[in-house]
Amino acid sequence: NLYSENRQEKKELLKGLTLGKEETVTLSPLEQDVLIVWGDQDQIFPLKMATELKELLGKKARLEIIENTSHVPQIENPGLFNSIVKNFLRGSL
């Protein structure tokens, strides 16, 4: 498993992070296209955070969820990740 080493230390570190809408209320929706790629099994930043981020970024944000993938989809499923990015870039040009 990608996260098995120093797991407890990493959990303690994450407890110190302060994340939430309170810190982002001044974020304006973006005018450009935005791609968000998220693993549905991400235990560091749960999927709910992806949907909240998409809402904050506005109508031009596109959320792609990779199933059976955790925090680093570009490493865990590079083929699908690259395909998603390529398709996004082709559509944005």
C-alpha positions as a LaTeX table, in Angstrom:
\begin{tabular}{lrrr}
\hline
Residue & $x$ (\AA) & $y$ (\AA) & $z$ (\AA) \\
\hline
Asn1 & 0.00 & 0.00 & 0.00 \\
Leu2 & 1.22 & 3.44 & $-0.96$ \\
Tyr3 & 0.48 & 4.93 & 2.47 \\
Ser4 & 1.41 & 2.14 & 4.86 \\
Glu5 & 4.81 & 3.59 & 5.80 \\
Asn6 & 4.63 & 6.09 & 8.68 \\
Arg7 & 0.84 & 5.92 & 8.56 \\
Gln8 & 0.27 & 7.10 & 12.14 \\
Glu9 & 2.62 & 10.06 & 11.73 \\
Lys10 & 0.83 & 11.09 & 8.56 \\
Lys11 & $-2.54$ & 10.91 & 10.30 \\
Glu12 & $-1.26$ & 13.17 & 13.08 \\
Leu13 & 0.06 & 15.64 & 10.53 \\
Leu14 & $-3.29$ & 15.76 & 8.75 \\
Lys15 & $-5.12$ & 16.47 & 12.00 \\
Gly16 & $-3.27$ & 19.79 & 12.10 \\
Leu17 & $-4.57$ & 20.91 & 8.72 \\
Thr18 & $-7.39$ & 23.40 & 8.79 \\
Leu19 & $-9.52$ & 23.04 & 5.71 \\
Gly20 & $-13.01$ & 24.21 & 5.01 \\
Lys21 & $-15.25$ & 26.74 & 3.40 \\
Glu22 & $-14.45$ & 29.36 & 6.03 \\
Glu23 & $-10.99$ & 29.81 & 4.53 \\
Thr24 & $-12.25$ & 30.00 & 0.95 \\
Val25 & $-15.28$ & 32.29 & 1.13 \\
Thr26 & $-13.41$ & 34.96 & $-0.83$ \\
Leu27 & $-12.71$ & 32.56 & $-3.69$ \\
Ser28 & $-14.49$ & 33.77 & $-6.82$ \\
Pro29 & $-15.60$ & 31.33 & $-9.49$ \\
Leu30 & $-12.95$ & 30.99 & $-12.18$ \\
Glu31 & $-13.62$ & 32.09 & $-15.74$ \\
Gln32 & $-11.35$ & 29.50 & $-17.35$ \\
Asp33 & $-11.95$ & 25.77 & $-17.68$ \\
Val34 & $-10.67$ & 23.82 & $-14.69$ \\
Leu35 & $-10.04$ & 20.09 & $-14.41$ \\
Ile36 & $-10.19$ & 18.37 & $-11.03$ \\
Val37 & $-9.13$ & 14.71 & $-10.96$ \\
Trp38 & $-9.94$ & 12.85 & $-7.74$ \\
Gly39 & $-9.66$ & 9.30 & $-6.49$ \\
Asp40 & $-12.89$ & 7.96 & $-5.03$ \\
Gln41 & $-10.97$ & 6.16 & $-2.28$ \\
Asp42 & $-8.90$ & 9.18 & $-1.19$ \\
Gln43 & $-8.56$ & 8.95 & 2.58 \\
Ile44 & $-6.63$ & 12.21 & 2.89 \\
Phe45 & $-9.15$ & 14.44 & 1.13 \\
Pro46 & $-12.55$ & 12.70 & 0.95 \\
Leu47 & $-14.65$ & 12.81 & $-2.20$ \\
Lys48 & $-17.02$ & 15.29 & $-0.54$ \\
Met49 & $-14.20$ & 17.84 & $-0.63$ \\
Ala50 & $-13.91$ & 17.39 & $-4.39$ \\
Thr51 & $-17.55$ & 18.25 & $-4.93$ \\
Glu52 & $-17.26$ & 21.25 & $-2.61$ \\
Leu53 & $-14.17$ & 22.45 & $-4.49$ \\
Lys54 & $-15.97$ & 22.07 & $-7.81$ \\
Glu55 & $-18.84$ & 24.21 & $-6.52$ \\
Leu56 & $-16.44$ & 26.89 & $-5.28$ \\
Leu57 & $-14.55$ & 27.02 & $-8.58$ \\
Gly58 & $-17.73$ & 27.59 & $-10.58$ \\
Lys59 & $-19.52$ & 26.30 & $-13.65$ \\
Lys60 & $-16.37$ & 25.86 & $-15.69$ \\
Ala61 & $-14.89$ & 23.36 & $-13.24$ \\
Arg62 & $-15.07$ & 19.75 & $-14.33$ \\
Leu63 & $-14.68$ & 16.97 & $-11.79$ \\
Glu64 & $-13.42$ & 13.57 & $-12.96$ \\
Ile65 & $-13.52$ & 10.79 & $-10.38$ \\
Ile66 & $-11.31$ & 7.74 & $-10.84$ \\
Glu67 & $-12.79$ & 4.66 & $-9.18$ \\
Asn68 & $-10.75$ & 2.39 & $-6.92$ \\
Thr69 & $-8.08$ & 5.05 & $-6.62$ \\
Ser70 & $-6.90$ & 7.02 & $-3.62$ \\
His71 & $-4.84$ & 10.19 & $-3.21$ \\
Val72 & $-2.47$ & 9.97 & $-6.18$ \\
Pro73 & $-4.48$ & 8.88 & $-9.22$ \\
Gln74 & $-1.66$ & 9.94 & $-11.54$ \\
Ile75 & 0.48 & 7.17 & $-10.01$ \\
Glu76 & $-2.18$ & 4.61 & $-9.17$ \\
Asn77 & $-3.90$ & 4.69 & $-12.57$ \\
Pro78 & $-1.63$ & 6.66 & $-14.91$ \\
Gly79 & $-3.27$ & 5.46 & $-18.12$ \\
Leu80 & $-6.73$ & 6.67 & $-17.18$ \\
Phe81 & $-5.37$ & 9.83 & $-15.56$ \\
Asn82 & $-3.42$ & 10.74 & $-18.71$ \\
Ser83 & $-6.44$ & 10.01 & $-20.88$ \\
Ile84 & $-8.61$ & 12.32 & $-18.77$ \\
Val85 & $-6.05$ & 15.13 & $-18.93$ \\
Lys86 & $-5.51$ & 14.68 & $-22.69$ \\
Asn87 & $-9.24$ & 14.78 & $-23.38$ \\
Phe88 & $-9.63$ & 17.87 & $-21.22$ \\
Leu89 & $-6.78$ & 19.67 & $-22.98$ \\
Arg90 & $-8.09$ & 18.73 & $-26.41$ \\
Gly91 & $-11.51$ & 20.08 & $-25.48$ \\
Ser92 & $-10.05$ & 23.26 & $-24.03$ \\
Leu93 & $-7.94$ & 24.22 & $-27.04$ \\
\hline
\end{tabular}
